[in-house]
Structures are given as C-alpha cells and as structure tokens.
Short mmCIF file of N, CA, C and O in Angstrom, two decimals:
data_model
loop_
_atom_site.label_atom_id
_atom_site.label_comp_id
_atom_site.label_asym_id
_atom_site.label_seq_id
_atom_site.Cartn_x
_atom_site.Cartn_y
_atom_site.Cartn_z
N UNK M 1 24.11 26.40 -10.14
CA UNK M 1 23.07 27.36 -9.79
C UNK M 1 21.98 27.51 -10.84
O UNK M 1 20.86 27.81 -10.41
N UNK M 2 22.13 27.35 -12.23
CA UNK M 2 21.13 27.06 -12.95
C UNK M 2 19.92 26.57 -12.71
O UNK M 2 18.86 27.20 -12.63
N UNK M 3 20.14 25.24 -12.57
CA UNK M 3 18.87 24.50 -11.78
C UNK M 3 17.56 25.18 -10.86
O UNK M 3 16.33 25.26 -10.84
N UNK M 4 18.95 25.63 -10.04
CA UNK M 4 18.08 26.41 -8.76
C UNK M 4 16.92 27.34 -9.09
O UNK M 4 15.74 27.33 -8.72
N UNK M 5 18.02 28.62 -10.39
CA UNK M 5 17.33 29.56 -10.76
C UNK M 5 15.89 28.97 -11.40
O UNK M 5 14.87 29.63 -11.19
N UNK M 6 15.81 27.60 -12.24
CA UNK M 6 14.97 27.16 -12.77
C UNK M 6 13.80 26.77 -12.34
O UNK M 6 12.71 26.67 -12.91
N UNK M 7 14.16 26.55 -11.19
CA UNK M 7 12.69 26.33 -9.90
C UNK M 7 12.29 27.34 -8.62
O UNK M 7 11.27 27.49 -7.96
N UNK M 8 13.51 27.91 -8.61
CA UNK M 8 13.09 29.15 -7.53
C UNK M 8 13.12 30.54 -8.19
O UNK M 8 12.80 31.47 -7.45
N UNK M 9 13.36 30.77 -9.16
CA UNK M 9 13.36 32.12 -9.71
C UNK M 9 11.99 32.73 -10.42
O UNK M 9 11.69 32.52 -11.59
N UNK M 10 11.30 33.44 -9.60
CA UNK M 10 9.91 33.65 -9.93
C UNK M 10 9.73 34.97 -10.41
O UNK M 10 8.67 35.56 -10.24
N UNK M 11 10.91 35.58 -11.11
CA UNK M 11 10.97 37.19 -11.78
C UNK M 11 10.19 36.73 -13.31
O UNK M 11 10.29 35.73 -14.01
N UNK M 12 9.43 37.93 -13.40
CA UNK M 12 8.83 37.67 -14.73
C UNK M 12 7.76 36.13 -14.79
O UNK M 12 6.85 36.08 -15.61
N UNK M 13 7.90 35.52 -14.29
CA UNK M 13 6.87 34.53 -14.22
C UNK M 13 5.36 34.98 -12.99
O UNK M 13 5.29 35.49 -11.87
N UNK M 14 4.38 34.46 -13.96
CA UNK M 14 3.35 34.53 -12.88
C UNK M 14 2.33 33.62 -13.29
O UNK M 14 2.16 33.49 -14.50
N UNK M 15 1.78 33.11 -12.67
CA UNK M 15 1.37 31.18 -12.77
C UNK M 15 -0.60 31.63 -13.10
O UNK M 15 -1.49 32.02 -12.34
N UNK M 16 -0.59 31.44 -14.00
CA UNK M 16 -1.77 31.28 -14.52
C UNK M 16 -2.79 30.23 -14.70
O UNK M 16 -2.21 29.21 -15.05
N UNK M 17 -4.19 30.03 -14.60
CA UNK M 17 -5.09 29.37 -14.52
C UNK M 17 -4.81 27.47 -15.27
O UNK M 17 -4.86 26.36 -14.73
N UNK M 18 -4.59 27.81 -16.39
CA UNK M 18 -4.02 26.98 -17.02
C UNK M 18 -2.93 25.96 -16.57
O UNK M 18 -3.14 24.75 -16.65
N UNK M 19 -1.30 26.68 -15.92
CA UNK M 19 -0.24 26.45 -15.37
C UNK M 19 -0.68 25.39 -14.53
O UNK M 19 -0.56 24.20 -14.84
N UNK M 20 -1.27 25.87 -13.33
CA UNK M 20 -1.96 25.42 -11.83
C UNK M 20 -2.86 23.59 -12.46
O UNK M 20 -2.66 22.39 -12.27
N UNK M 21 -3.68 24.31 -13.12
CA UNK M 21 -4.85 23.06 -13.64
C UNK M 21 -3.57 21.91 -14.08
O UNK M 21 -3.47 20.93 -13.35
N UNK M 22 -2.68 22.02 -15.15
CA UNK M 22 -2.03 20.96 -15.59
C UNK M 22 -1.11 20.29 -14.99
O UNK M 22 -0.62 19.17 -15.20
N UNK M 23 -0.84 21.39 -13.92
CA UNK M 23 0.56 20.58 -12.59
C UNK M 23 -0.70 19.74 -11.81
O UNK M 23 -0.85 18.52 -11.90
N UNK M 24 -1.40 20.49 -11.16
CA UNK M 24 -2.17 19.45 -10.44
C UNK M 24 -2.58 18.57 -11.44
O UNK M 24 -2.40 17.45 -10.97
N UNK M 25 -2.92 18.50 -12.27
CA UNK M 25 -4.15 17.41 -13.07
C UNK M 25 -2.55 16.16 -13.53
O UNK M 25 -2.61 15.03 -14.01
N UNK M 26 -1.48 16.88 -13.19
CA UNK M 26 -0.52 16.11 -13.47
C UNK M 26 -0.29 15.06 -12.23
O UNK M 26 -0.33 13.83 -12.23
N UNK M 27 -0.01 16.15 -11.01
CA UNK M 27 0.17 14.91 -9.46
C UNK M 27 -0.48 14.36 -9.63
O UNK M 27 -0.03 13.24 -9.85
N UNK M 28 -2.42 14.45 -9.74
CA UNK M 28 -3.32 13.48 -9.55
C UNK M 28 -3.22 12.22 -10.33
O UNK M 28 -3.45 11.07 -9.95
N UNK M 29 -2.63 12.83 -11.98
CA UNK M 29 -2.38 11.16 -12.78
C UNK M 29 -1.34 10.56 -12.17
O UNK M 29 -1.35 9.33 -12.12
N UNK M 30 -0.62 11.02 -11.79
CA UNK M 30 0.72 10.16 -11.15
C UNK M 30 0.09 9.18 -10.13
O UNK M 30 0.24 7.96 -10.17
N UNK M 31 -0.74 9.97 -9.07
CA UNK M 31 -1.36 9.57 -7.69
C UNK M 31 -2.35 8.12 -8.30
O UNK M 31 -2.47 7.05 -7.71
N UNK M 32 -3.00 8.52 -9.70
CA UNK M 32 -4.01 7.65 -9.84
C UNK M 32 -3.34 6.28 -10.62
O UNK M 32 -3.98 5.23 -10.63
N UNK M 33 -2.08 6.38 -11.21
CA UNK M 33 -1.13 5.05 -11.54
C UNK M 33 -0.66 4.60 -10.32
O UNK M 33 0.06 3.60 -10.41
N UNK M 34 -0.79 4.94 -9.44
CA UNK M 34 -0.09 4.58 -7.91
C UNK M 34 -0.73 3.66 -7.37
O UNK M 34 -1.80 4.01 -6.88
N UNK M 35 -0.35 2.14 -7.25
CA UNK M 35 -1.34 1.47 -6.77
C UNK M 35 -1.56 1.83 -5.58
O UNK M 35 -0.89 2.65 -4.95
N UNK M 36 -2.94 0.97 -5.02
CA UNK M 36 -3.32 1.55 -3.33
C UNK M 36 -4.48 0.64 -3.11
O UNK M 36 -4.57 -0.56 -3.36
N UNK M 37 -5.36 1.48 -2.58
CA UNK M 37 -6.43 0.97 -2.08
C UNK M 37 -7.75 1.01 -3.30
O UNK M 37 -8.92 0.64 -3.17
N UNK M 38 -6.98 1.68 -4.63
CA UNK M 38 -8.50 1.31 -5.72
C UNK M 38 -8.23 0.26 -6.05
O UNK M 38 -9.08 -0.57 -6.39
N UNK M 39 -6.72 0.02 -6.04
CA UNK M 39 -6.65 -1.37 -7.06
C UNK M 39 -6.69 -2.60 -6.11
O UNK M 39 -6.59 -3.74 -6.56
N UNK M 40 -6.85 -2.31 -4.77
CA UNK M 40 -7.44 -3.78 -4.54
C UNK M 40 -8.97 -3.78 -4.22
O UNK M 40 -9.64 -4.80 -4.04
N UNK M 41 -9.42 -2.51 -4.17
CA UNK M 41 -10.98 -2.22 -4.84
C UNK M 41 -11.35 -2.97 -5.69
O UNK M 41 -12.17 -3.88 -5.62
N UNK M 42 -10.63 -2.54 -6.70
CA UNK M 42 -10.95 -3.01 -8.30
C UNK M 42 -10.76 -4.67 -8.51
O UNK M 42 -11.71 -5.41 -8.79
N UNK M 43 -9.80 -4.97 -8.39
CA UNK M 43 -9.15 -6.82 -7.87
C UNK M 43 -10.24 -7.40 -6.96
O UNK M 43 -10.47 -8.61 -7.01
N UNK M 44 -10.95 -6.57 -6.12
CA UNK M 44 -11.75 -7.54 -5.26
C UNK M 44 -13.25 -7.77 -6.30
O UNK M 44 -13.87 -8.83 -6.31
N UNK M 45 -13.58 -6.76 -6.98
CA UNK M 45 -15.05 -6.58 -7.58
C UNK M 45 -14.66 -7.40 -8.50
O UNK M 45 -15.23 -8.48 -8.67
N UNK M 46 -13.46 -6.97 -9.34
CA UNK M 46 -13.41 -8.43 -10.70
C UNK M 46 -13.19 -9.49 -9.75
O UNK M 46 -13.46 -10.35 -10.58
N UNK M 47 -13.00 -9.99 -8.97
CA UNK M 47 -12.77 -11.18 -8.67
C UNK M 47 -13.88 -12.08 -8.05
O UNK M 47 -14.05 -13.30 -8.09
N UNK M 48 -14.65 -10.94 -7.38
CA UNK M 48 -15.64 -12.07 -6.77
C UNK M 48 -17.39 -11.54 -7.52
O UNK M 48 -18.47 -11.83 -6.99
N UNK M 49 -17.24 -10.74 -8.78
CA UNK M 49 -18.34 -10.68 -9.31
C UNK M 49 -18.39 -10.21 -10.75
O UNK M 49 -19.42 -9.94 -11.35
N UNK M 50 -17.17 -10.14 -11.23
CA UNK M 50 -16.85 -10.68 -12.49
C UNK M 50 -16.18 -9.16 -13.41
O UNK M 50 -15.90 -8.16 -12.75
N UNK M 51 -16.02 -9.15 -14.84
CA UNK M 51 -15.29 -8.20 -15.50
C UNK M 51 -16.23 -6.65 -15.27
O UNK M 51 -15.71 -5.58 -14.96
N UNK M 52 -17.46 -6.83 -15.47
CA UNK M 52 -18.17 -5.81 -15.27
C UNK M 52 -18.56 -5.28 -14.63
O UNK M 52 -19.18 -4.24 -14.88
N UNK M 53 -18.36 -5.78 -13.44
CA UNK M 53 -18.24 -4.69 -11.90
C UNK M 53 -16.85 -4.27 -11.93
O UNK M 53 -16.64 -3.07 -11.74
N UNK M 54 -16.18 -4.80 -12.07
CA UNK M 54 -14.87 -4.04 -12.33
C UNK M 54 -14.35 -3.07 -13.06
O UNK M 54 -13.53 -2.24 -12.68
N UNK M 55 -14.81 -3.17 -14.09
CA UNK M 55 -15.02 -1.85 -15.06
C UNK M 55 -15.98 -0.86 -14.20
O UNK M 55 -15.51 0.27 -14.06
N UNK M 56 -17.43 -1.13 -13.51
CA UNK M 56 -17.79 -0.01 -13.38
C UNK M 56 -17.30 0.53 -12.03
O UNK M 56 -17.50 1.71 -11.73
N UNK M 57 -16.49 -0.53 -11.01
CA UNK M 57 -15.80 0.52 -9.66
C UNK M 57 -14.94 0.94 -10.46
O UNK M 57 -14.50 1.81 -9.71
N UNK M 58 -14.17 1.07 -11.61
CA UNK M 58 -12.85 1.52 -11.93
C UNK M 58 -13.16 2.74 -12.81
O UNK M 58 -12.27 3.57 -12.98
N UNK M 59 -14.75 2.93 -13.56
CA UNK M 59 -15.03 3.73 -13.89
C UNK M 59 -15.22 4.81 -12.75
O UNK M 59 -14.46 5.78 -12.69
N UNK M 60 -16.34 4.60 -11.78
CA UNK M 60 -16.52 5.20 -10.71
C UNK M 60 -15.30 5.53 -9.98
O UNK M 60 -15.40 6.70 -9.61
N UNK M 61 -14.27 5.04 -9.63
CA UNK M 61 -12.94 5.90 -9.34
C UNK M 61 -12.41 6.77 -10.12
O UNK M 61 -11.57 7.43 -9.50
N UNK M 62 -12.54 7.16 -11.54
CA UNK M 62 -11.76 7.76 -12.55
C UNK M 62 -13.22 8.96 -11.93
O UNK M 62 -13.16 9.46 -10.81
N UNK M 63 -13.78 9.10 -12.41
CA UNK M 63 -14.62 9.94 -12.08
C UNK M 63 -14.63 10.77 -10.73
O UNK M 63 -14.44 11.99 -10.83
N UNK M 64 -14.84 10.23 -9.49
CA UNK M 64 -14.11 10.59 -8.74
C UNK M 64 -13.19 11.40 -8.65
O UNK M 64 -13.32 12.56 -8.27
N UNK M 65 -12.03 10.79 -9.04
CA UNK M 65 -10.80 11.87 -9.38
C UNK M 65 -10.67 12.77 -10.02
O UNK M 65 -9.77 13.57 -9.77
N UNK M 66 -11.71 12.97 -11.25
CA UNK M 66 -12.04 13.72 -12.35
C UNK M 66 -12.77 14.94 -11.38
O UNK M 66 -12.47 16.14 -11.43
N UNK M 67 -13.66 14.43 -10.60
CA UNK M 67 -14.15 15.62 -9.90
C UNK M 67 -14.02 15.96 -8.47
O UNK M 67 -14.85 16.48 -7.73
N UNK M 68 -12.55 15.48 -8.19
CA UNK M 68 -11.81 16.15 -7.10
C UNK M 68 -10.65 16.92 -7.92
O UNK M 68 -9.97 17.74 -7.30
N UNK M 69 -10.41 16.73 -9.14
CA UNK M 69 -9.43 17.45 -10.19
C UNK M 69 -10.16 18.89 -10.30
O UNK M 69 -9.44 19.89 -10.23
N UNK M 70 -11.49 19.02 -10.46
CA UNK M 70 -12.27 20.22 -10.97
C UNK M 70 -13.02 20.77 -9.80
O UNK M 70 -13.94 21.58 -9.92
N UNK M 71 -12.54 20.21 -8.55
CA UNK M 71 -12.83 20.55 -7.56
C UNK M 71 -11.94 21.57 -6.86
O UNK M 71 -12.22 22.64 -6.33
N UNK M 72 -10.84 20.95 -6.99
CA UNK M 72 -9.20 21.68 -6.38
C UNK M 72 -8.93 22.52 -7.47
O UNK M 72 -7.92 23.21 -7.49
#
C-alpha cells in the first residue's frame, strides 16, 4: 500500500506552477526521443538535400515543441 499512498495520496500536497511545467516539459522530452514522423522528416531532408537542411527541419521541430511546451 505504500506505493499507492505515493501516487494517490493528495493530503498536504498541492501541485504548483513549477510541479505541472516540469512533468509536462518531462512527457514532451520523452515524446520528442520517440521516434515518428520527425525523424523520417529529418532522414528525408538530410538525405535528399544534405546536412544543413537537416539541422534546420530538426531545429524547426525542437522549437515547435518548445512552443507547444509554453503553450500547454
């Protein structure tokens, strides 16, 4: 029952600005190591137009996420 208390027991806790920002800003890094559909974004631009389009769709995705992070 420990456990339990450790994730469902919300006495004395109350989730502050800070709390919220670093759990989410946490899923989203998880979400953004997750391959998908940037990284064959990214794989298609380096591949058919070289290192530096690739850097900048991969910049332009980090950003993105950066401001759907400060969005949510």
């Amino acid at each position: 029952m420990p456990f339990y208390n450790l994730l469902f027991n919300t006495k004395g806790f109350s989730m502050t600005f800070g709390h919220g920002f670093w759990i989410i800003t946490g899923v989203y890094f998880l979400a953004c190591m997750s391959p998908g559909p940037d990284f064959v974004l990214v794989s298609q631009q380096v591949l058919s137009r070289g290192r530096a389009a690739g850097m900048l769709t991969a910049l332009g995705i980090a950003l993105g996420f950066g401001i759907h992070i400060i969005v949510d």
